[in-house]
Tab-separated table of C-alpha atoms in Angstrom:
chain	number	residue	atom	x	y	z
A	38	MET	CA	-1.953	13.327	-6.443
A	39	THR	CA	-1.512	15.552	-9.436
A	40	HIS	CA	0.738	18.520	-9.976
A	41	SER	CA	-2.186	20.934	-9.671
A	42	SER	CA	-5.318	21.278	-7.571
A	43	GLU	CA	-7.316	18.873	-9.705
A	44	GLN	CA	-9.326	16.131	-8.031
A	45	PRO	CA	-7.663	12.696	-7.903
A	46	GLY	CA	-8.164	10.747	-11.085
A	47	GLU	CA	-9.546	13.523	-13.264
A	48	LYS	CA	-6.478	12.994	-15.432
A	49	THR	CA	-4.685	9.752	-16.141
A	50	GLN	CA	-1.680	9.607	-13.843
A	51	THR	CA	1.158	7.185	-13.234
A	52	ILE	CA	2.245	6.189	-9.767
A	53	LEU	CA	4.597	3.294	-9.084
A	54	PRO	CA	4.728	1.817	-5.562
A	55	PHE	CA	8.523	1.719	-5.465
A	56	GLY	CA	8.673	2.475	-1.765
A	57	ALA	CA	5.389	1.007	-0.585
A	58	CYS	CA	7.055	-2.174	0.537
A	59	GLY	CA	10.790	-2.094	1.035
A	60	ARG	CA	10.985	-5.801	0.258
A	61	GLN	CA	10.301	-5.061	-3.434
A	62	ALA	CA	13.375	-3.384	-4.915
A	63	ALA	CA	13.092	-1.418	-8.143
A	64	THR	CA	16.629	-0.690	-9.209
A	65	CYS	CA	20.177	-1.978	-8.707
A	66	GLN	CA	20.992	1.245	-6.903
A	67	PHE	CA	18.099	0.626	-4.518
A	68	ARG	CA	19.291	-2.932	-3.757
A	69	GLU	CA	22.881	-1.834	-3.217
A	70	THR	CA	21.845	0.863	-0.766
A	71	ARG	CA	19.540	-1.461	1.118
A	72	ALA	CA	22.127	-4.241	1.327
A	73	ALA	CA	24.566	-1.942	3.061
A	74	GLN	CA	22.719	-2.219	6.374
A	75	ASP	CA	19.992	-4.047	8.246
A	76	PHE	CA	16.594	-3.536	6.634
A	77	PHE	CA	14.756	-2.122	9.637
A	78	SER	CA	17.782	0.014	10.529
A	79	THR	CA	17.287	1.536	7.098
A	80	CYS	CA	13.612	2.110	7.870
A	81	ARG	CA	14.598	3.914	11.076
A	82	SER	CA	16.967	6.277	9.255
A	83	PRO	CA	15.091	9.333	7.905
A	84	GLU	CA	18.015	10.201	5.630
A	85	ALA	CA	18.174	6.690	4.149
A	86	CYS	CA	14.407	6.539	3.666
A	87	CYS	CA	14.472	9.918	1.963
A	88	GLU	CA	17.251	8.801	-0.370
A	89	LEU	CA	15.461	5.571	-1.262
A	90	THR	CA	12.193	7.412	-1.841
A	91	LEU	CA	13.831	9.862	-4.226
A	92	GLN	CA	15.953	7.377	-6.192
A	93	PRO	CA	13.146	6.288	-8.575
A	94	LEU	CA	12.372	9.939	-9.324
A	95	HIS	CA	15.968	10.502	-10.387
A	96	ARG	CA	15.564	7.791	-13.001
A	97	PHE	CA	11.909	7.850	-14.079
A	98	PRO	CA	9.457	10.700	-14.791
A	99	LEU	CA	6.960	9.604	-12.138
A	100	ASP	CA	3.999	11.685	-11.035
A	101	ALA	CA	4.291	10.953	-7.308
A	102	ALA	CA	6.576	9.466	-4.679
A	103	ILE	CA	5.674	7.027	-1.908
A	104	ILE	CA	7.728	7.112	1.254
A	105	PHE	CA	10.162	4.252	1.770
A	106	SER	CA	9.150	2.264	4.835
A	107	ASP	CA	7.435	-1.024	5.667
A	108	ILE	CA	4.009	-1.983	6.970
A	109	LEU	CA	5.602	-4.022	9.773
A	110	VAL	CA	6.958	-1.001	11.619
A	111	VAL	CA	3.531	-0.898	13.304
A	112	PRO	CA	3.801	-4.349	14.956
A	113	GLN	CA	7.324	-3.354	15.975
A	114	ALA	CA	5.979	-0.203	17.598
A	115	LEU	CA	3.457	-2.361	19.458
A	116	GLY	CA	6.366	-4.197	21.029
A	117	MET	CA	6.802	-7.216	18.766
A	118	GLU	CA	10.229	-8.225	17.500
A	119	VAL	CA	10.445	-8.375	13.705
A	120	THR	CA	13.525	-9.269	11.694
A	121	MET	CA	14.088	-9.489	7.956
A	122	VAL	CA	15.644	-12.834	7.066
A	123	PRO	CA	17.518	-12.923	3.725
A	124	GLY	CA	15.778	-15.234	1.284
A	125	LYS	CA	12.801	-15.686	3.600
A	126	GLY	CA	11.344	-12.295	4.417
A	127	PRO	CA	9.905	-10.978	7.670
A	128	SER	CA	10.065	-13.144	10.764
A	129	PHE	CA	8.441	-12.765	14.189
A	130	PRO	CA	10.422	-14.883	16.694
A	131	GLU	CA	7.515	-14.749	19.173
A	132	PRO	CA	4.227	-14.552	17.236
A	133	LEU	CA	0.830	-14.279	18.876
A	134	ARG	CA	-0.348	-17.810	19.623
A	135	GLU	CA	-2.885	-17.442	22.431
A	136	GLU	CA	-5.322	-14.720	23.435
A	137	CYS	CA	-3.206	-13.973	26.492
A	138	ASP	CA	-0.375	-12.979	24.134
A	139	LEU	CA	-2.295	-9.800	23.384
A	140	GLU	CA	-1.260	-8.589	26.836
A	141	ARG	CA	2.305	-8.319	25.499
A	142	LEU	CA	1.316	-5.553	23.100
A	143	LYS	CA	1.897	-1.943	24.008
A	144	HIS	CA	-1.044	0.427	24.205
A	145	PRO	CA	-1.962	1.579	20.674
A	146	ALA	CA	-1.831	5.218	21.762
A	147	THR	CA	1.952	4.904	22.106
A	148	VAL	CA	2.541	3.748	18.529
A	149	ALA	CA	2.686	7.150	16.860
A	150	SER	CA	5.368	8.346	19.272
A	151	GLU	CA	7.379	5.171	18.579
A	152	LEU	CA	7.265	5.887	14.841
A	153	GLY	CA	8.619	9.404	14.895
A	154	TYR	CA	11.382	8.329	12.508
A	155	VAL	CA	8.754	7.749	9.799
A	156	PHE	CA	7.382	11.247	10.310
A	157	GLN	CA	10.900	12.680	10.148
A	158	ALA	CA	11.521	10.819	6.878
A	159	ILE	CA	8.307	12.214	5.408
A	160	THR	CA	9.123	15.779	6.418
A	161	LEU	CA	12.664	15.521	5.072
A	162	THR	CA	11.490	13.975	1.804
A	163	ARG	CA	8.750	16.564	1.352
A	164	GLN	CA	11.365	19.286	1.784
A	165	ARG	CA	13.713	17.647	-0.715
A	166	LEU	CA	10.905	17.198	-3.237
A	167	ALA	CA	10.278	20.958	-3.117
A	168	GLY	CA	6.899	20.578	-4.790
A	169	ARG	CA	8.187	18.509	-7.688
A	170	VAL	CA	5.635	15.733	-7.111
A	171	PRO	CA	3.243	14.824	-4.284
A	172	LEU	CA	4.370	12.487	-1.494
A	173	ILE	CA	2.256	9.497	-0.450
A	174	GLY	CA	2.244	7.901	3.004
A	175	PHE	CA	0.931	4.413	3.738
A	176	ALA	CA	0.256	1.632	6.210
A	177	GLY	CA	-0.881	-1.965	6.245
A	178	ALA	CA	-4.546	-2.634	6.995
A	179	PRO	CA	-5.483	-4.353	10.284
A	180	TRP	CA	-6.187	-7.826	8.877
A	181	THR	CA	-2.940	-7.892	6.894
A	182	LEU	CA	-0.932	-6.838	9.955
A	183	MET	CA	-2.736	-9.439	12.052
A	184	THR	CA	-1.706	-12.210	9.649
A	185	TYR	CA	1.982	-11.460	10.128
A	186	MET	CA	1.651	-11.113	13.891
A	187	VAL	CA	-0.129	-14.456	14.258
A	188	GLU	CA	1.602	-16.443	11.512
A	189	GLY	CA	5.038	-15.229	12.510
A	190	GLY	CA	5.883	-14.300	8.930
A	191	SER	CA	4.678	-14.944	5.408
A	192	SER	CA	2.263	-17.802	4.725
A	193	SER	CA	0.645	-19.333	1.663
A	194	THR	CA	-2.513	-20.310	3.569
A	195	MET	CA	-2.825	-17.946	6.550
A	196	ALA	CA	-4.100	-21.020	8.413
A	197	GLN	CA	-2.989	-19.820	11.847
A	198	ALA	CA	-4.486	-16.353	11.397
A	199	LYS	CA	-7.737	-17.780	10.024
A	200	ARG	CA	-7.816	-20.278	12.890
A	201	TRP	CA	-8.033	-17.249	15.163
A	202	LEU	CA	-11.003	-15.911	13.200
A	203	TYR	CA	-12.903	-19.185	13.602
A	204	GLN	CA	-11.788	-20.260	17.077
A	205	ARG	CA	-11.140	-16.892	18.750
A	206	PRO	CA	-13.444	-14.375	17.070
A	207	GLN	CA	-13.592	-12.081	20.101
A	208	ALA	CA	-9.815	-12.080	20.491
A	209	SER	CA	-9.495	-11.458	16.748
A	210	HIS	CA	-11.735	-8.413	16.966
A	211	ARG	CA	-9.768	-7.218	19.978
A	212	LEU	CA	-6.499	-7.464	18.034
A	213	LEU	CA	-7.995	-5.810	14.966
A	214	ARG	CA	-9.283	-2.970	17.152
A	215	ILE	CA	-5.842	-2.519	18.722
A	216	LEU	CA	-4.339	-2.285	15.246
A	217	THR	CA	-6.987	0.162	14.051
A	218	ASP	CA	-6.447	2.355	17.090
A	219	ALA	CA	-2.705	2.308	16.360
A	220	LEU	CA	-3.049	3.004	12.643
A	221	VAL	CA	-5.295	6.056	12.849
A	222	PRO	CA	-2.905	8.394	14.724
A	223	TYR	CA	-0.015	6.951	12.712
A	224	LEU	CA	-1.671	7.928	9.429
A	225	VAL	CA	-2.771	11.299	10.783
A	226	GLY	CA	0.816	11.845	11.899
A	227	GLN	CA	2.030	11.116	8.389
A	228	VAL	CA	-0.211	13.871	7.037
A	229	ALA	CA	0.936	16.273	9.745
A	230	ALA	CA	4.519	15.453	8.729
A	231	GLY	CA	3.832	16.276	5.070
A	232	ALA	CA	2.192	13.312	3.333
A	233	GLN	CA	-0.246	14.537	0.672
A	234	ALA	CA	-2.116	11.261	0.197
A	235	LEU	CA	-2.453	8.002	2.127
A	236	GLN	CA	-2.663	4.401	0.948
A	237	LEU	CA	-3.895	1.475	3.031
A	238	PHE	CA	-2.638	-1.939	1.907
A	239	GLU	CA	-4.900	-4.911	2.593
A	240	SER	CA	-2.386	-7.204	0.949
A	241	HIS	CA	-3.911	-10.433	2.249
A	242	ALA	CA	-7.558	-9.788	1.432
A	243	GLY	CA	-7.590	-12.729	-0.948
A	244	HIS	CA	-7.164	-15.205	1.900
A	245	LEU	CA	-10.624	-14.257	3.134
A	246	GLY	CA	-13.873	-15.144	1.410
A	247	PRO	CA	-16.705	-12.623	1.249
A	248	GLN	CA	-18.121	-13.538	4.666
A	249	LEU	CA	-14.862	-13.385	6.608
A	250	PHE	CA	-13.821	-10.232	4.766
A	251	SER	CA	-17.105	-8.515	5.631
A	252	LYS	CA	-16.763	-9.506	9.272
A	253	PHE	CA	-13.068	-9.121	10.026
A	254	ALA	CA	-11.536	-6.817	7.416
A	255	LEU	CA	-14.051	-4.405	5.912
A	256	PRO	CA	-15.324	-2.857	9.193
A	257	TYR	CA	-11.794	-1.885	10.175
A	258	ILE	CA	-10.943	-0.616	6.693
A	259	ARG	CA	-13.990	1.629	6.943
A	260	ASP	CA	-13.147	2.726	10.451
A	261	VAL	CA	-9.595	3.710	9.524
A	262	ALA	CA	-10.855	6.047	6.788
A	263	LYS	CA	-13.624	7.494	8.958
A	264	GLN	CA	-11.397	8.143	11.959
A	265	VAL	CA	-8.446	9.490	9.970
A	266	LYS	CA	-10.673	12.029	8.237
A	267	ALA	CA	-12.323	13.032	11.505
A	268	GLN	CA	-9.006	13.451	13.315
A	269	LEU	CA	-7.504	15.434	10.456
A	270	GLN	CA	-10.418	17.830	10.721
A	271	GLU	CA	-10.111	18.022	14.507
A	272	ALA	CA	-6.409	18.805	14.160
A	273	GLY	CA	-7.080	21.553	11.631
A	274	LEU	CA	-5.287	19.640	8.883
A	275	ALA	CA	-6.481	19.670	5.291
A	276	PRO	CA	-8.058	16.423	4.072
A	277	VAL	CA	-5.960	14.248	1.768
A	278	PRO	CA	-7.012	11.604	-0.763
A	279	MET	CA	-7.067	8.088	0.659
A	280	ILE	CA	-6.448	4.928	-1.373
A	281	ILE	CA	-7.502	1.411	-0.437
A	282	PHE	CA	-5.761	-1.502	-2.128
A	283	ALA	CA	-7.145	-4.937	-1.260
A	284	LYS	CA	-5.159	-7.499	-3.231
A	285	ASP	CA	-7.363	-10.306	-4.605
A	286	GLY	CA	-10.350	-8.601	-2.996
A	287	HIS	CA	-12.327	-8.510	-6.249
A	288	PHE	CA	-15.324	-10.031	-4.440
A	289	ALA	CA	-15.685	-6.846	-2.375
A	290	LEU	CA	-15.243	-4.085	-4.961
A	291	GLU	CA	-18.664	-2.575	-4.358
A	292	GLU	CA	-18.090	-2.494	-0.597
A	293	LEU	CA	-14.595	-1.042	-0.968
A	294	ALA	CA	-15.936	1.689	-3.249
A	295	LYS	CA	-18.248	2.751	-0.406
A	296	ALA	CA	-15.703	2.392	2.401
A	297	GLY	CA	-14.766	6.071	2.565
A	298	TYR	CA	-11.751	6.139	0.248
A	299	GLU	CA	-11.368	8.363	-2.791
A	300	VAL	CA	-9.409	5.736	-4.720
A	301	VAL	CA	-9.757	1.953	-5.033
A	302	GLY	CA	-6.643	0.119	-6.211
A	303	LEU	CA	-7.046	-2.947	-8.411
A	304	ASP	CA	-4.764	-5.920	-8.898
A	305	TRP	CA	-4.258	-7.446	-12.337
A	306	THR	CA	-6.957	-10.115	-11.918
A	307	VAL	CA	-9.747	-7.552	-12.308
A	308	ALA	CA	-11.042	-6.440	-15.718
A	309	PRO	CA	-11.001	-2.608	-15.776
A	310	LYS	CA	-14.315	-2.186	-17.607
A	311	LYS	CA	-16.106	-4.570	-15.261
A	312	ALA	CA	-14.562	-2.862	-12.239
A	313	ARG	CA	-15.845	0.505	-13.437
A	314	GLU	CA	-19.328	-0.931	-13.925
A	315	ARG	CA	-19.287	-2.279	-10.394
A	316	VAL	CA	-17.952	0.758	-8.511
A	317	GLY	CA	-19.688	3.507	-10.477
A	318	LYS	CA	-18.367	6.774	-11.879
A	319	THR	CA	-17.605	8.699	-8.685
A	320	VAL	CA	-14.711	6.577	-7.396
A	321	THR	CA	-11.215	6.823	-8.836
A	322	LEU	CA	-9.645	3.511	-9.856
A	323	GLN	CA	-5.926	2.753	-9.675
A	324	GLY	CA	-4.044	-0.055	-11.411
A	325	ASN	CA	-3.631	-2.594	-12.707
A	326	LEU	CA	-1.004	-3.993	-15.107
A	327	ASP	CA	0.373	-7.397	-14.126
A	328	PRO	CA	3.854	-6.644	-12.727
A	329	CYS	CA	5.191	-9.651	-14.634
A	330	ALA	CA	4.241	-7.886	-17.859
A	331	LEU	CA	7.467	-5.948	-17.336
A	332	TYR	CA	9.327	-9.118	-18.312
A	333	ALA	CA	7.885	-8.658	-21.810
A	334	SER	CA	9.613	-6.710	-24.592
A	335	GLU	CA	9.399	-2.947	-24.508
A	336	GLU	CA	7.139	-3.050	-27.563
A	337	GLU	CA	4.775	-5.497	-25.861
A	338	ILE	CA	4.744	-3.386	-22.707
A	339	GLY	CA	3.642	-0.421	-24.809
A	340	ARG	CA	0.828	-2.459	-26.343
A	341	LEU	CA	-0.350	-3.734	-22.962
A	342	VAL	CA	-0.306	-0.243	-21.461
A	343	LYS	CA	-2.328	1.149	-24.357
A	344	GLN	CA	-4.928	-1.575	-23.888
A	345	MET	CA	-5.067	-0.923	-20.146
A	346	LEU	CA	-5.554	2.816	-20.554
A	347	ASP	CA	-8.179	2.321	-23.244
A	348	ASP	CA	-10.074	-0.036	-20.939
A	349	PHE	CA	-9.968	2.320	-17.963
A	350	GLY	CA	-10.543	5.516	-19.920
A	351	PRO	CA	-9.109	8.959	-19.098
A	352	GLN	CA	-11.459	9.943	-16.264
A	353	ARG	CA	-11.010	9.153	-12.556
A	354	TYR	CA	-8.137	6.818	-13.156
A	355	ILE	CA	-4.550	6.497	-11.921
A	356	ALA	CA	-2.294	4.283	-14.026
A	357	ASN	CA	-0.217	1.861	-12.022
A	358	LEU	CA	0.913	-1.719	-11.755
A	359	GLY	CA	-1.398	-4.234	-10.116
A	360	HIS	CA	1.174	-4.811	-7.344
A	361	GLY	CA	4.813	-4.011	-6.579
A	362	LEU	CA	7.903	-4.520	-8.692
A	363	TYR	CA	10.062	-7.625	-8.363
A	364	PRO	CA	13.803	-7.324	-7.650
A	365	ASP	CA	14.977	-8.852	-10.940
A	366	MET	CA	13.026	-6.553	-13.232
A	367	ASP	CA	14.958	-4.569	-15.840
A	368	PRO	CA	14.808	-0.835	-15.048
A	369	LYS	CA	14.612	-0.174	-18.800
A	370	HIS	CA	11.309	-2.011	-18.867
A	371	VAL	CA	10.073	0.036	-15.922
A	372	GLY	CA	10.951	3.104	-17.952
A	373	ALA	CA	9.114	1.678	-20.946
A	374	PHE	CA	6.009	1.293	-18.783
A	375	VAL	CA	6.179	4.871	-17.484
A	376	ASP	CA	6.838	6.317	-20.931
A	377	ALA	CA	3.975	4.323	-22.438
A	378	VAL	CA	1.569	5.576	-19.770
A	379	HIS	CA	2.512	9.175	-20.471
A	380	LYS	CA	2.359	8.723	-24.239
A	381	HIS	CA	-1.027	7.038	-24.350
A	382	SER	CA	-2.446	9.307	-21.639
A	383	ARG	CA	-1.771	12.330	-23.823
A	384	LEU	CA	-3.407	10.613	-26.777
A	385	LEU	CA	-6.474	9.693	-24.731
A	386	GLN	CA	-6.898	13.242	-23.461
A	387	GLN	CA	-6.800	14.592	-27.014
A	388	LYS	CA	-9.814	12.532	-28.042
């Protein structure tokens, strides 16, 4: 995740998740391109995904790129219909309501072949990058994907998905296993296509307390990392750094640090110094400026970045936001964030 062969996090880096979730636009150019066609049609176009991945690099001096796609291409590949509704977000016209609905899902072994367009986008983008910066692939974690598939879209409570955990624990584990078995070859395929790092997004971790997280999320997070690394080795592919980001999962930092990932991403609700105390010195941390801080003045953004970098320190740390960008954010303020990270990183490394 650096320009050289250094280990992840040995230098302070900056990575912005511009393409991690296509629903979070970063620039006017991005929004104009996306608006020109259906969202998932864009995701299925390697050329469009490549263009959208590279756009932020044309404007900002970033240290990595993350492929433009969406976590919900996996449920689509399993046979579920997903549409993107303007002003609402993702919608599943026929969500999973009963255990028998699991029979509608395709076999997880077929998912990677269904997602060849993602692999093509990665290969094309890697070629276009020509070594300028590393390229990151990603996927949604099993629990987060399950929430969409059961809820039928976004939810403030995840009541339907959590109902499954309490009323249908065996069916829940069956679904989570299907998703895990689909994700592993998908992530391995991303590396084979050219991805140089992988990030797993457990975006809905905060809807689970410690007990439910330990039972229904953490085992599958661990299994994804374990199986991906094993299958990369079996395929003769070089290992790549893996990042786990569990939003609002502050209650499980210690467990996440031992889950088999080289990097643990933090949202903005976690104090950097306390996070470091909890995870130890061998795990790289990534994060964690509040995205809404980019609404502040450029001077204030610089001050906040300096404080963040001072709190994390220069070792085993990747500077980033604590979540994705919002569509109405001023690109100049994004640039102020990136410039401040680079400026204060250099100062920290001189100490």
